[in-house]
Amino acid sequence: MLNENVMIICRCEEVTYHELVSTATKYKCSARELKLRTRAGMGYCGGRTCRTMVEKIAQSMGTNTPTETNISLKVQPPIRPVSFENLGRISK
């Protein structure tokens, strides 16, 4: 059985679903503010894997209503692409 409290949404920054939902609920965050408060989407991949999920969580909490001032999240490619194999390698 999948436990939502420990389900990781942002692998790079290890941000869980529960952390995103509780932050969105507590602060009534837009997707951009949710990203800044939790660092989801600010890791090595630049938000390529979790950006849509962060936006959907903010929207499902009713905090990400489309307005003229609401800025959507951008995807920023890493300076140098890094494979997950290299990220997991332990350096000595």
PDB file of C-alpha atoms in Angstrom:
ATOM      1  CA  MET A   1       0.000   0.000   0.000  1.00  0.00           C
ATOM      2  CA  LEU A   2       1.339   3.426  -0.985  1.00  0.00           C
ATOM      3  CA  ASN A   3       1.686   5.906   1.871  1.00  0.00           C
ATOM      4  CA  GLU A   4       1.177   9.480   0.616  1.00  0.00           C
ATOM      5  CA  ASN A   5       3.054  10.938   3.584  1.00  0.00           C
ATOM      6  CA  VAL A   6       6.360   9.452   2.406  1.00  0.00           C
ATOM      7  CA  MET A   7       5.796   9.567  -1.360  1.00  0.00           C
ATOM      8  CA  ILE A   8       8.604  11.698  -2.774  1.00  0.00           C
ATOM      9  CA  ILE A   9       7.485  14.166  -5.441  1.00  0.00           C
ATOM     10  CA  CYS A  10      10.785  15.999  -5.945  1.00  0.00           C
ATOM     11  CA  ARG A  11      13.570  13.423  -6.064  1.00  0.00           C
ATOM     12  CA  CYS A  12      16.375  15.972  -6.276  1.00  0.00           C
ATOM     13  CA  GLU A  13      15.394  17.852  -3.107  1.00  0.00           C
ATOM     14  CA  GLU A  14      13.567  14.900  -1.462  1.00  0.00           C
ATOM     15  CA  VAL A  15      10.309  16.801  -0.975  1.00  0.00           C
ATOM     16  CA  THR A  16       7.364  14.591  -0.051  1.00  0.00           C
ATOM     17  CA  TYR A  17       3.729  14.842  -1.088  1.00  0.00           C
ATOM     18  CA  HIS A  18       2.756  15.460   2.538  1.00  0.00           C
ATOM     19  CA  GLU A  19       5.229  18.348   2.850  1.00  0.00           C
ATOM     20  CA  LEU A  20       3.835  19.996  -0.293  1.00  0.00           C
ATOM     21  CA  VAL A  21       0.209  19.562   0.763  1.00  0.00           C
ATOM     22  CA  SER A  22       0.767  20.790   4.320  1.00  0.00           C
ATOM     23  CA  THR A  23       2.755  23.821   3.114  1.00  0.00           C
ATOM     24  CA  ALA A  24       0.122  24.690   0.497  1.00  0.00           C
ATOM     25  CA  THR A  25      -2.618  24.381   3.102  1.00  0.00           C
ATOM     26  CA  LYS A  26      -0.815  26.342   5.807  1.00  0.00           C
ATOM     27  CA  TYR A  27       0.361  29.270   3.671  1.00  0.00           C
ATOM     28  CA  LYS A  28      -2.287  29.227   0.881  1.00  0.00           C
ATOM     29  CA  CYS A  29       0.586  29.143  -1.630  1.00  0.00           C
ATOM     30  CA  SER A  30       0.600  29.572  -5.349  1.00  0.00           C
ATOM     31  CA  ALA A  31       2.714  27.015  -7.219  1.00  0.00           C
ATOM     32  CA  ARG A  32       5.625  29.449  -7.364  1.00  0.00           C
ATOM     33  CA  GLU A  33       5.503  30.179  -3.639  1.00  0.00           C
ATOM     34  CA  LEU A  34       5.159  26.472  -2.900  1.00  0.00           C
ATOM     35  CA  LYS A  35       8.327  25.872  -4.902  1.00  0.00           C
ATOM     36  CA  LEU A  36      10.191  28.593  -3.010  1.00  0.00           C
ATOM     37  CA  ARG A  37       9.019  27.409   0.427  1.00  0.00           C
ATOM     38  CA  THR A  38       9.801  23.711  -0.108  1.00  0.00           C
ATOM     39  CA  ARG A  39      12.577  23.829  -2.754  1.00  0.00           C
ATOM     40  CA  ALA A  40      10.615  21.374  -4.901  1.00  0.00           C
ATOM     41  CA  GLY A  41      11.801  21.868  -8.460  1.00  0.00           C
ATOM     42  CA  MET A  42      15.030  23.591  -7.481  1.00  0.00           C
ATOM     43  CA  GLY A  43      17.310  20.555  -7.649  1.00  0.00           C
ATOM     44  CA  TYR A  44      19.578  19.058 -10.267  1.00  0.00           C
ATOM     45  CA  CYS A  45      16.860  18.461 -12.855  1.00  0.00           C
ATOM     46  CA  GLY A  46      15.532  22.014 -12.624  1.00  0.00           C
ATOM     47  CA  GLY A  47      11.930  20.912 -12.100  1.00  0.00           C
ATOM     48  CA  ARG A  48      11.609  18.670 -15.130  1.00  0.00           C
ATOM     49  CA  THR A  49      10.242  15.755 -13.128  1.00  0.00           C
ATOM     50  CA  CYS A  50       8.139  17.448 -10.439  1.00  0.00           C
ATOM     51  CA  ARG A  51       6.986  20.818 -11.830  1.00  0.00           C
ATOM     52  CA  THR A  52       3.611  19.572 -13.065  1.00  0.00           C
ATOM     53  CA  MET A  53       2.932  17.743  -9.803  1.00  0.00           C
ATOM     54  CA  VAL A  54       3.769  20.854  -7.726  1.00  0.00           C
ATOM     55  CA  GLU A  55       1.402  22.907  -9.895  1.00  0.00           C
ATOM     56  CA  LYS A  56      -1.356  20.284  -9.586  1.00  0.00           C
ATOM     57  CA  ILE A  57      -1.000  20.121  -5.799  1.00  0.00           C
ATOM     58  CA  ALA A  58      -1.236  23.918  -5.507  1.00  0.00           C
ATOM     59  CA  GLN A  59      -4.231  23.921  -7.843  1.00  0.00           C
ATOM     60  CA  SER A  60      -5.995  21.098  -5.978  1.00  0.00           C
ATOM     61  CA  MET A  61      -5.632  23.019  -2.718  1.00  0.00           C
ATOM     62  CA  GLY A  62      -7.458  25.910  -4.397  1.00  0.00           C
ATOM     63  CA  THR A  63      -4.442  28.161  -4.010  1.00  0.00           C
ATOM     64  CA  ASN A  64      -3.242  28.302  -7.601  1.00  0.00           C
ATOM     65  CA  THR A  65      -6.099  30.085  -9.311  1.00  0.00           C
ATOM     66  CA  PRO A  66      -5.140  31.513 -12.686  1.00  0.00           C
ATOM     67  CA  THR A  67      -4.778  35.292 -12.540  1.00  0.00           C
ATOM     68  CA  GLU A  68      -2.778  37.866 -14.401  1.00  0.00           C
ATOM     69  CA  THR A  69      -0.265  38.136 -11.558  1.00  0.00           C
ATOM     70  CA  ASN A  70       0.155  34.385 -11.109  1.00  0.00           C
ATOM     71  CA  ILE A  71       3.442  33.294 -12.686  1.00  0.00           C
ATOM     72  CA  SER A  72       3.673  29.663 -13.757  1.00  0.00           C
ATOM     73  CA  LEU A  73       6.706  27.613 -12.850  1.00  0.00           C
ATOM     74  CA  LYS A  74       9.503  27.506 -15.353  1.00  0.00           C
ATOM     75  CA  VAL A  75      11.766  24.640 -16.226  1.00  0.00           C
ATOM     76  CA  GLN A  76      15.417  25.480 -16.009  1.00  0.00           C
ATOM     77  CA  PRO A  77      17.822  22.950 -17.462  1.00  0.00           C
ATOM     78  CA  PRO A  78      20.898  22.169 -15.409  1.00  0.00           C
ATOM     79  CA  ILE A  79      24.158  23.812 -16.349  1.00  0.00           C
ATOM     80  CA  ARG A  80      25.674  20.401 -16.974  1.00  0.00           C
ATOM     81  CA  PRO A  81      23.461  17.364 -17.404  1.00  0.00           C
ATOM     82  CA  VAL A  82      24.136  14.819 -14.653  1.00  0.00           C
ATOM     83  CA  SER A  83      22.938  11.233 -14.753  1.00  0.00           C
ATOM     84  CA  PHE A  84      21.274   9.708 -11.713  1.00  0.00           C
ATOM     85  CA  GLU A  85      24.047   7.108 -11.729  1.00  0.00           C
ATOM     86  CA  ASN A  86      26.615   9.853 -11.102  1.00  0.00           C
ATOM     87  CA  LEU A  87      24.440  11.515  -8.468  1.00  0.00           C
ATOM     88  CA  GLY A  88      24.231   8.295  -6.493  1.00  0.00           C
ATOM     89  CA  ARG A  89      27.929   7.541  -6.700  1.00  0.00           C
ATOM     90  CA  ILE A  90      29.783   7.928  -3.432  1.00  0.00           C
ATOM     91  CA  SER A  91      33.007   9.865  -3.807  1.00  0.00           C
ATOM     92  CA  LYS A  92      35.936   9.109  -1.544  1.00  0.00           C
TER      93      LYS A  92
END
